[in-house]
CSV table of C-alpha atoms in Angstrom, one decimal:
chain,number,residue,atom,x,y,z
A,100,MET,CA,-40.6,-2.6,-9.3
A,101,PRO,CA,-40.5,-3.4,-12.8
A,102,ALA,CA,-39.6,0.4,-13.8
A,103,LEU,CA,-36.8,0.3,-11.2
A,104,LYS,CA,-35.4,-2.5,-12.9
A,105,LYS,CA,-35.5,-1.3,-15.9
A,106,ALA,CA,-34.0,1.7,-15.0
A,107,ALA,CA,-30.9,-0.1,-13.7
A,108,LEU,CA,-30.2,-1.5,-16.5
A,109,SER,CA,-29.8,1.7,-18.4
A,110,VAL,CA,-28.3,3.6,-15.7
A,111,THR,CA,-24.1,4.7,-16.1
A,112,SER,CA,-22.0,3.9,-13.5
A,113,ALA,CA,-21.6,7.1,-12.1
A,114,ALA,CA,-25.7,6.9,-11.8
A,115,LEU,CA,-25.5,3.3,-9.8
A,116,LEU,CA,-23.1,5.1,-7.3
A,117,SER,CA,-26.2,7.3,-6.3
A,118,VAL,CA,-27.7,4.5,-5.3
A,119,PHE,CA,-25.6,3.6,-2.6
A,120,LEU,CA,-26.8,6.9,-0.7
A,121,VAL,CA,-29.6,5.0,0.0
A,122,SER,CA,-27.7,1.9,0.6
A,123,PRO,CA,-26.7,1.4,4.7
A,124,ALA,CA,-23.9,-0.7,2.8
A,125,SER,CA,-22.0,-0.7,-0.4
A,126,ALA,CA,-19.1,-2.0,-2.2
A,127,VAL,CA,-18.1,0.2,-5.1
A,128,SER,CA,-16.3,-1.7,-8.4
A,129,GLN,CA,-13.3,0.1,-9.2
A,130,ASP,CA,-12.3,-0.9,-13.1
A,131,THR,CA,-9.1,-2.7,-13.3
A,132,THR,CA,-7.6,-4.2,-16.8
A,133,ASP,CA,-7.5,-7.6,-17.1
A,134,ASP,CA,-3.7,-7.8,-17.3
A,135,GLU,CA,-3.5,-6.3,-13.9
A,136,PRO,CA,-2.6,-8.1,-10.8
A,137,LYS,CA,-6.0,-8.9,-8.8
A,138,PRO,CA,-6.2,-9.0,-5.0
A,139,PRO,CA,-5.9,-12.4,-3.1
A,140,ALA,CA,-9.3,-14.0,-3.0
A,141,GLY,CA,-9.4,-14.1,0.7
A,142,MET,CA,-7.6,-11.2,2.7
A,143,SER,CA,-6.8,-10.6,6.3
A,144,GLN,CA,-10.4,-9.6,8.4
A,145,VAL,CA,-8.1,-7.8,11.1
A,146,GLY,CA,-10.4,-4.5,11.9
A,147,GLY,CA,-13.4,-5.7,10.1
A,148,VAL,CA,-15.0,-8.5,8.1
A,149,GLN,CA,-15.4,-5.8,5.7
A,150,LEU,CA,-11.9,-5.0,4.9
A,151,GLY,CA,-10.9,-8.6,4.4
A,152,ARG,CA,-13.3,-8.0,1.0
A,153,SER,CA,-11.9,-6.9,-2.6
A,154,GLY,CA,-12.8,-4.0,-4.1
A,155,THR,CA,-14.1,-0.9,-2.6
A,156,GLN,CA,-16.2,-1.0,0.6
A,157,VAL,CA,-18.1,2.2,1.8
A,158,ASN,CA,-21.1,2.5,3.9
A,159,LEU,CA,-23.0,5.9,2.7
A,160,GLY,CA,-25.7,7.4,4.7
A,161,ALA,CA,-28.0,10.2,3.8
A,162,GLY,CA,-26.4,13.0,2.9
A,163,ALA,CA,-23.0,11.5,2.0
A,164,PRO,CA,-20.7,12.2,-1.3
A,165,VAL,CA,-20.3,9.6,-3.7
A,166,LEU,CA,-16.3,8.8,-3.5
A,167,PRO,CA,-14.1,10.0,-5.9
A,168,LYS,CA,-14.1,9.1,-9.7
A,169,ASP,CA,-10.8,7.7,-11.3
A,170,LEU,CA,-9.1,6.3,-8.0
A,171,THR,CA,-7.0,3.7,-9.6
A,172,GLY,CA,-4.8,2.4,-6.7
A,173,ARG,CA,-4.1,-0.7,-6.2
A,174,SER,CA,-5.1,-0.4,-2.2
A,175,TRP,CA,-6.4,2.4,-0.2
A,176,MET,CA,-7.9,3.3,2.9
A,177,VAL,CA,-9.4,6.9,4.5
A,178,SER,CA,-9.7,6.6,8.2
A,179,ASP,CA,-10.4,9.2,11.5
A,180,ALA,CA,-7.2,9.0,12.8
A,181,GLU,CA,-8.7,9.5,16.4
A,182,THR,CA,-11.7,7.2,16.5
A,183,GLY,CA,-10.0,4.7,14.4
A,184,ASP,CA,-13.1,4.5,11.7
A,185,VAL,CA,-12.4,3.5,8.7
A,186,LEU,CA,-14.7,5.5,6.4
A,187,ALA,CA,-13.9,3.7,3.3
A,188,SER,CA,-11.2,1.4,1.8
A,189,HIS,CA,-10.4,-0.6,-1.6
A,190,ASN,CA,-8.2,-3.6,-1.0
A,191,PRO,CA,-6.7,-3.0,2.6
A,192,HIS,CA,-5.0,-6.0,3.2
A,193,TRP,CA,-3.7,-6.6,-0.1
A,194,ARG,CA,-0.2,-7.1,0.6
A,195,LEU,CA,2.0,-5.3,-1.6
A,196,PRO,CA,5.4,-4.0,-1.4
A,197,PRO,CA,5.2,-0.7,0.4
A,198,ALA,CA,8.8,1.3,-0.8
A,199,SER,CA,9.9,4.0,1.7
A,200,THR,CA,6.6,4.4,3.3
A,201,LEU,CA,8.0,1.3,5.6
A,202,LYS,CA,10.5,4.0,7.2
A,203,MET,CA,7.6,5.1,9.4
A,204,LEU,CA,7.8,1.8,10.8
A,205,PHE,CA,11.6,2.0,10.8
A,206,ALA,CA,11.1,5.1,12.8
A,207,ASP,CA,8.2,4.7,15.2
A,208,THR,CA,10.5,1.6,16.1
A,209,VAL,CA,13.7,3.3,16.8
A,210,ILE,CA,13.4,7.0,17.4
A,211,GLN,CA,13.2,6.8,20.9
A,212,ALA,CA,15.8,4.2,21.4
A,213,PRO,CA,18.5,5.0,24.2
A,214,THR,CA,20.8,4.5,21.7
A,215,LEU,CA,19.5,7.3,19.5
A,216,THR,CA,18.7,9.9,22.3
A,217,PRO,CA,19.3,12.5,22.6
A,218,LYS,CA,18.7,14.0,19.1
A,219,THR,CA,21.9,16.3,19.5
A,220,LEU,CA,24.2,13.2,19.9
A,221,GLU,CA,26.6,12.8,17.5
A,222,TYR,CA,28.1,9.8,15.5
A,223,THR,CA,30.8,9.4,12.9
A,224,VAL,CA,30.3,7.5,10.2
A,225,LYS,CA,31.9,4.1,9.3
A,226,ASP,CA,31.9,2.8,5.9
A,227,GLU,CA,30.5,-0.5,7.2
A,228,ASP,CA,27.4,1.4,8.1
A,229,LEU,CA,26.8,2.4,4.3
A,230,ALA,CA,27.9,-1.0,2.8
A,231,ASP,CA,24.5,-3.0,2.5
A,232,LEU,CA,22.9,-0.3,0.0
A,233,GLY,CA,20.5,-1.2,-2.2
A,234,GLU,CA,21.3,0.1,-6.2
A,235,GLY,CA,19.9,2.7,-7.0
A,236,SER,CA,18.8,3.7,-3.3
A,237,SER,CA,17.5,7.6,-2.7
A,238,LEU,CA,20.2,9.1,-0.5
A,239,VAL,CA,20.7,12.5,1.3
A,240,GLY,CA,24.3,12.4,0.9
A,241,VAL,CA,25.8,10.9,4.1
A,242,LYS,CA,29.4,10.7,3.7
A,243,GLU,CA,32.1,8.1,5.8
A,244,ASP,CA,34.2,9.7,8.2
A,245,LEU,CA,31.7,12.5,8.6
A,246,SER,CA,29.7,13.4,12.0
A,247,TYR,CA,25.9,13.4,11.9
A,248,THR,CA,23.8,14.4,14.9
A,249,VAL,CA,20.8,12.0,15.1
A,250,HIS,CA,18.7,15.0,14.8
A,251,ASP,CA,20.4,15.6,11.3
A,252,LEU,CA,19.8,11.8,10.1
A,253,TRP,CA,16.3,11.9,11.2
A,254,LEU,CA,15.6,15.1,8.6
A,255,GLY,CA,17.4,12.9,5.9
A,256,VAL,CA,15.1,9.9,6.7
A,257,PHE,CA,12.1,12.3,6.6
A,258,LEU,CA,12.8,14.2,3.8
A,259,ARG,CA,15.1,12.7,1.2
A,260,SER,CA,14.0,9.1,2.7
A,261,GLY,CA,17.6,8.5,2.5
A,262,ASN,CA,18.3,5.0,2.9
A,263,ASP,CA,22.4,6.0,3.8
A,264,ALA,CA,20.5,8.3,6.8
A,265,VAL,CA,18.4,4.7,7.8
A,266,HIS,CA,21.2,2.6,7.5
A,267,VAL,CA,23.5,4.8,9.8
A,268,LEU,CA,20.6,4.7,12.4
A,269,ALA,CA,20.6,1.3,12.1
A,270,SER,CA,23.9,1.0,13.1
A,271,MET,CA,24.2,3.0,16.1
A,272,TYR,CA,20.4,0.9,17.4
A,273,GLY,CA,22.5,-2.2,17.1
A,274,GLY,CA,22.9,-3.2,13.0
A,275,VAL,CA,20.6,-4.0,10.7
A,276,PRO,CA,19.6,-7.3,11.8
A,277,LYS,CA,18.2,-6.3,15.2
A,278,THR,CA,16.6,-3.6,13.4
A,279,VAL,CA,14.9,-5.9,11.1
A,280,ALA,CA,13.8,-8.1,13.8
A,281,ASP,CA,12.5,-4.8,16.4
A,282,MET,CA,10.7,-3.7,13.2
A,283,GLN,CA,8.6,-7.0,13.0
A,284,THR,CA,8.2,-7.2,16.7
A,285,HIS,CA,6.7,-4.1,16.7
A,286,ALA,CA,4.6,-4.2,13.5
A,287,ASP,CA,3.1,-7.6,14.8
A,288,GLU,CA,2.7,-5.4,18.7
A,289,LEU,CA,0.3,-3.2,16.2
A,290,GLN,CA,-1.5,-6.3,14.7
A,291,ALA,CA,-0.1,-4.7,11.2
A,292,LEU,CA,-0.4,-8.3,10.3
A,293,ASP,CA,0.1,-7.9,6.8
A,294,THR,CA,3.7,-6.7,7.1
A,295,THR,CA,6.8,-8.8,6.6
A,296,VAL,CA,10.1,-6.6,7.1
A,297,VAL,CA,13.2,-7.6,5.3
A,298,SER,CA,15.0,-4.0,5.1
A,299,PRO,CA,14.6,-1.2,7.3
A,300,ASP,CA,14.4,1.0,4.4
A,301,GLY,CA,11.6,-0.4,2.5
A,302,TYR,CA,14.0,-0.8,-0.4
A,303,ASP,CA,12.5,-3.7,-2.7
A,304,ALA,CA,13.3,-7.2,-1.4
A,305,PRO,CA,12.0,-10.6,-1.8
A,306,ASN,CA,8.6,-11.0,0.3
A,307,GLN,CA,8.8,-7.8,1.6
A,308,VAL,CA,5.5,-6.6,1.8
A,309,SER,CA,2.8,-4.5,3.9
A,310,SER,CA,-0.7,-3.3,3.1
A,311,ALA,CA,-2.4,0.6,3.3
A,312,TYR,CA,-4.6,-0.8,6.5
A,313,ASP,CA,-0.9,-1.9,8.5
A,314,LEU,CA,0.6,1.6,7.0
A,315,THR,CA,-2.0,3.6,8.6
A,316,LEU,CA,-1.7,1.9,11.6
A,317,PHE,CA,2.5,2.9,11.7
A,318,ALA,CA,1.1,6.4,10.7
A,319,ARG,CA,-1.0,6.6,13.7
A,320,SER,CA,1.4,4.8,16.1
A,321,GLY,CA,4.1,7.2,15.0
A,322,LEU,CA,2.1,10.3,15.0
A,323,GLN,CA,1.8,9.6,19.0
A,324,LYS,CA,5.9,11.0,18.9
A,325,ALA,CA,6.4,14.5,18.9
A,326,ASP,CA,9.8,14.1,17.1
A,327,PHE,CA,8.6,11.9,14.6
A,328,ARG,CA,5.7,14.4,13.8
A,329,GLU,CA,8.4,16.8,13.8
A,330,TYR,CA,10.0,15.2,10.9
A,331,CYS,CA,7.4,13.8,9.4
A,332,SER,CA,6.1,17.9,8.8
A,333,THR,CA,9.3,19.7,8.2
A,334,ALA,CA,9.3,21.1,4.9
A,335,THR,CA,12.8,21.8,4.4
A,336,ALA,CA,16.0,21.7,6.7
A,337,GLN,CA,19.7,22.3,6.2
A,338,PHE,CA,22.1,19.0,5.9
A,339,PRO,CA,25.8,19.3,6.9
A,340,GLY,CA,27.9,18.8,4.0
A,341,GLU,CA,31.7,18.5,3.2
A,342,GLN,CA,34.2,19.7,6.1
A,343,LYS,CA,37.4,21.2,4.8
A,344,LYS,CA,40.3,21.8,6.8
A,345,GLY,CA,40.4,24.9,8.8
A,346,LYS,CA,37.2,26.1,7.5
A,347,GLU,CA,33.5,25.8,8.7
A,348,ARG,CA,31.7,22.9,7.5
A,349,GLU,CA,29.0,23.4,4.6
A,350,SER,CA,25.2,22.3,4.4
A,351,PHE,CA,23.2,22.3,1.9
A,352,GLY,CA,19.4,22.5,1.6
A,353,ILE,CA,16.8,19.7,1.3
A,354,GLN,CA,13.1,19.7,0.7
A,355,ASN,CA,10.4,16.9,1.7
A,356,THR,CA,10.1,14.6,-1.8
A,357,ASN,CA,6.3,14.7,0.1
A,358,ARG,CA,4.6,16.8,-2.5
A,359,LEU,CA,1.4,17.2,-0.5
A,360,LEU,CA,3.4,19.2,2.1
A,361,THR,CA,5.9,21.3,-0.3
A,362,GLY,CA,3.4,22.0,-3.1
A,363,ALA,CA,6.5,20.6,-5.5
A,364,ASP,CA,6.5,19.6,-9.2
A,365,GLY,CA,3.1,21.0,-9.7
A,366,VAL,CA,1.5,19.4,-6.8
A,367,THR,CA,-1.1,21.9,-5.4
A,368,PRO,CA,-0.3,21.9,-1.2
A,369,TYR,CA,-2.9,20.1,0.6
A,370,LYS,CA,-4.4,22.6,3.3
A,371,GLY,CA,-4.5,20.8,6.6
A,372,ILE,CA,-1.5,18.4,5.5
A,373,ALA,CA,1.1,17.5,8.3
A,374,GLY,CA,3.1,14.3,6.9
A,375,VAL,CA,3.5,11.5,6.6
A,376,LYS,CA,5.8,9.7,4.1
A,377,ASN,CA,5.7,8.8,0.7
A,378,GLY,CA,7.5,6.1,-1.1
A,379,TYR,CA,8.6,4.9,-4.9
A,380,THR,CA,10.5,2.0,-6.4
A,381,THR,CA,9.9,0.3,-9.8
A,382,HIS,CA,8.8,-3.0,-7.9
A,383,ALA,CA,6.0,-1.0,-5.5
A,384,GLY,CA,5.3,1.9,-7.6
A,385,ASN,CA,4.2,4.8,-5.9
A,386,THR,CA,3.4,4.7,-2.4
A,387,PHE,CA,1.7,7.5,0.1
A,388,THR,CA,0.4,8.0,3.6
A,389,GLY,CA,-0.6,11.0,5.0
A,390,VAL,CA,-2.2,12.8,7.7
A,391,ALA,CA,-4.2,16.0,7.7
A,392,GLU,CA,-6.5,18.3,9.8
A,393,ARG,CA,-9.3,20.4,9.3
A,394,ASN,CA,-12.3,21.7,11.8
A,395,GLY,CA,-10.8,19.5,14.4
A,396,LYS,CA,-11.0,16.2,12.4
A,397,VAL,CA,-8.0,14.3,11.7
A,398,LEU,CA,-7.9,11.9,8.9
A,399,LEU,CA,-5.4,9.1,7.6
A,400,VAL,CA,-5.1,8.4,3.8
A,401,THR,CA,-2.8,5.5,2.6
A,402,VAL,CA,-3.2,5.2,-1.3
A,403,MET,CA,-0.6,2.2,-2.9
A,404,ASN,CA,0.4,1.7,-6.5
A,405,PRO,CA,-2.1,3.5,-8.6
A,406,SER,CA,-2.5,2.5,-12.2
A,407,SER,CA,-2.7,6.0,-13.7
A,408,ASN,CA,-0.3,7.5,-16.0
A,409,GLU,CA,-1.0,10.9,-14.6
A,410,THR,CA,1.9,12.7,-13.1
A,411,HIS,CA,1.8,12.4,-9.3
A,412,ALA,CA,-1.4,10.1,-9.5
A,413,VAL,CA,-0.7,9.1,-5.6
A,414,TYR,CA,-0.8,12.7,-4.4
A,415,LYS,CA,-4.3,13.8,-6.5
A,416,GLU,CA,-5.6,10.3,-5.8
A,417,ALA,CA,-4.7,10.7,-1.5
A,418,ALA,CA,-6.1,14.3,-1.9
A,419,SER,CA,-9.3,13.4,-3.3
A,420,LEU,CA,-9.5,10.7,-0.9
A,421,LEU,CA,-8.8,13.5,2.2
A,422,ASP,CA,-11.5,16.1,0.6
A,423,TRP,CA,-14.1,13.2,0.5
A,424,GLY,CA,-13.1,11.6,4.3
A,425,PHE,CA,-13.7,15.5,5.3
A,426,ALA,CA,-17.1,15.9,3.6
A,427,ALA,CA,-18.3,12.1,4.3
A,428,SER,CA,-17.4,12.3,8.0
A,429,GLY,CA,-20.2,11.7,9.8
A,430,LYS,CA,-22.2,10.7,7.1
A,431,VAL,CA,-21.4,7.2,6.6
A,432,THR,CA,-21.1,4.0,8.7
A,433,PRO,CA,-17.7,2.7,8.9
A,434,VAL,CA,-16.2,-0.1,7.2
A,435,GLY,CA,-14.1,-1.4,9.9
A,436,GLU,CA,-11.5,0.3,12.4
A,437,LEU,CA,-7.8,0.5,13.3
A,438,VAL,CA,-7.0,-2.0,16.1
A,439,PRO,CA,-5.5,-1.6,19.1
A,440,PRO,CA,-2.3,-2.7,20.0
A,441,LYS,CA,-2.0,-6.3,21.9
A,442,SER,CA,-0.4,-4.6,24.8
A,443,ALA,CA,-3.2,-2.5,24.8
A,444,GLU,CA,-5.7,-5.3,24.5
A,445,THR,CA,-4.0,-7.0,27.5
A,446,GLY,CA,-3.4,-4.1,29.4
A,447,THR,CA,0.5,-4.8,29.7
A,448,GLY,CA,1.2,-1.4,27.7
A,449,THR,CA,4.6,-1.8,26.4
A,450,GLY,CA,4.8,1.7,24.5
A,451,THR,CA,6.2,5.1,25.2
A,452,GLY,CA,4.1,5.5,28.0
A,453,LYS,CA,1.4,8.2,28.9
A,454,GLY,CA,2.3,11.2,29.4
A,455,SER,CA,5.8,10.9,29.1
A,456,GLN,CA,7.9,13.9,28.0
A,457,ALA,CA,8.9,12.3,25.2
A,458,ASP,CA,5.6,12.0,24.6
A,459,LYS,CA,4.7,15.6,24.8
A,460,PRO,CA,3.7,18.0,21.8
A,461,ALA,CA,6.7,20.1,20.9
A,462,ALA,CA,4.9,23.1,22.1
A,463,ALA,CA,4.9,21.8,25.8
A,464,LYS,CA,8.7,20.7,25.9
A,465,GLY,CA,9.7,24.4,24.4
A,466,GLY,CA,12.7,24.8,22.5
A,467,ASN,CA,13.2,24.0,18.8
A,468,GLY,CA,15.7,21.7,19.2
A,469,PRO,CA,19.1,21.4,17.3
A,470,GLY,CA,19.1,22.7,13.5
A,471,ALA,CA,15.4,24.0,13.8
A,472,ALA,CA,13.3,23.3,10.5
A,473,LYS,CA,11.0,25.5,9.1
A,474,THR,CA,7.8,24.1,11.0
A,475,VAL,CA,6.0,25.8,13.7
A,476,ALA,CA,4.2,25.1,17.0
A,477,ALA,CA,2.8,27.5,19.4
A,478,ALA,CA,2.7,27.0,23.4
A,479,ASP,CA,-1.0,28.6,23.2
A,480,GLY,CA,-4.5,27.9,22.7
A,481,THR,CA,-4.5,30.2,19.2
A,482,SER,CA,-5.3,29.0,16.0
A,483,GLY,CA,-2.2,28.2,13.2
A,484,ALA,CA,-3.3,31.5,11.1
A,485,GLY,CA,-1.2,33.8,13.6
A,486,ILE,CA,1.8,31.4,13.3
A,487,ALA,CA,1.8,31.4,9.5
A,488,LEU,CA,2.1,35.4,9.3
A,489,GLY,CA,5.8,34.5,10.7
A,490,ILE,CA,7.0,32.2,8.8
A,491,ALA,CA,9.2,32.5,5.6
A,492,GLY,CA,8.5,31.0,2.5
A,493,GLY,CA,4.9,31.4,0.9
A,494,VAL,CA,4.2,27.3,0.5
A,495,LEU,CA,5.1,27.1,4.1
A,496,VAL,CA,2.1,29.4,5.1
A,497,LEU,CA,-0.5,26.6,3.9
A,498,LEU,CA,1.5,24.2,6.5
A,499,ALA,CA,2.3,26.1,9.7
A,500,GLY,CA,-1.3,26.0,10.7
A,501,ALA,CA,-1.6,22.4,10.3
A,502,ALA,CA,1.4,21.3,11.9
A,503,PHE,CA,0.2,23.2,15.2
A,504,LEU,CA,-3.2,22.0,14.8
A,505,VAL,CA,-1.9,18.4,14.7
A,506,ASN,CA,0.8,18.8,17.1
A,507,ARG,CA,-2.0,20.4,19.5
A,508,ARG,CA,-4.2,17.6,19.2
A,509,TRP,CA,-1.8,14.6,19.2
A,510,PRO,CA,-0.4,12.5,21.3
A,511,LEU,CA,-3.2,10.8,22.2
A,512,PRO,CA,-3.6,10.3,25.6
A,513,ASP,CA,-3.0,6.8,24.8
A,514,LEU,CA,-2.0,4.5,21.7
A,515,VAL,CA,-5.9,3.4,21.8
A,516,ARG,CA,-8.0,6.7,22.6
A,517,ARG,CA,-11.5,6.6,21.2
A,518,LEU,CA,-13.6,9.6,21.5
A,519,PRO,CA,-17.5,8.9,22.3
A,520,ARG,CA,-19.8,7.9,19.1
A,521,ARG,CA,-22.0,10.0,17.6
């Protein structure tokens, strides 16, 4: 077909993308400069052969939209949170520094530990609890000799990415070494085999790495837990401050650093967003994992280290991938899957247990808990629209429906539920 060959030589890259609409399997090139690090030639194939290939992987079918232009993340992935289908990926198994997105694994590992429940439990902070914080760590403002509830500390972890709160919770759990060891064990159980845990807070450390694939597994597992869902979808809260003798304890407001959730710093809030976690260090760059729901479909997206100089590129690229994922759902052949935990494959089950009280949506359990923050769930089958009307603060109106819908759909009956494939 000479005419077709001649045309192929002259089309632009945008036109080349349109060819994928009739191709059952495609790998899209994402431009990188010569001085940027390159992904390793051979990466893990956990979840599927295509996921181990470098570059962008997508299998577009008839009517499927092309992927967004100008994606600059070194690694990214967009997946169906319920079926486990990976809709598209770009170097998803590239082992990169995770920054504070690793806190998802920390929370998923310890949030239901007996020493950290109930969340009304109070703890007085000791000097040694805060002794090993990395220089320049993000902090929520935990102080020695003051007491905090577990609920307070988790808000500090998820909203302000407070490494001080992480270290106090790790001390309550049994110490940082035990926490790190158990996080690694849990990562292995989830088959997150790209991950090496060195610090519980994600602070830069030699050899500490994860991947877009693994971070997505952590988010999916964590979202099975009602407390995890509550904290990661909380936009604002009050945090305990100084305690002056003879006076009521002070408090101060904190806001989630996930800008797709809050709409801060000029980022447009993403309709349907309900978490999960963002991160940044000089070594890792910006990292982000998010979950969003639209029209009964729940998607997960992870973006690691965009090279774009555009402000808040990690959020803008994540939002564009979510838009694409919702539009492309049902029109693409998955490039891989989110694998089940090892225990699910053997039937031994080391998770929280099907139907446990801890795993039930907040609406089913009743009550808002101590220090209730600005997230809402309903006990009936209504949409989130009515709930949103009762929430103070204009930005939260966009969040209320999403928080409710995700809470209603999560947790899945077990860690590995697969919906029937169409």
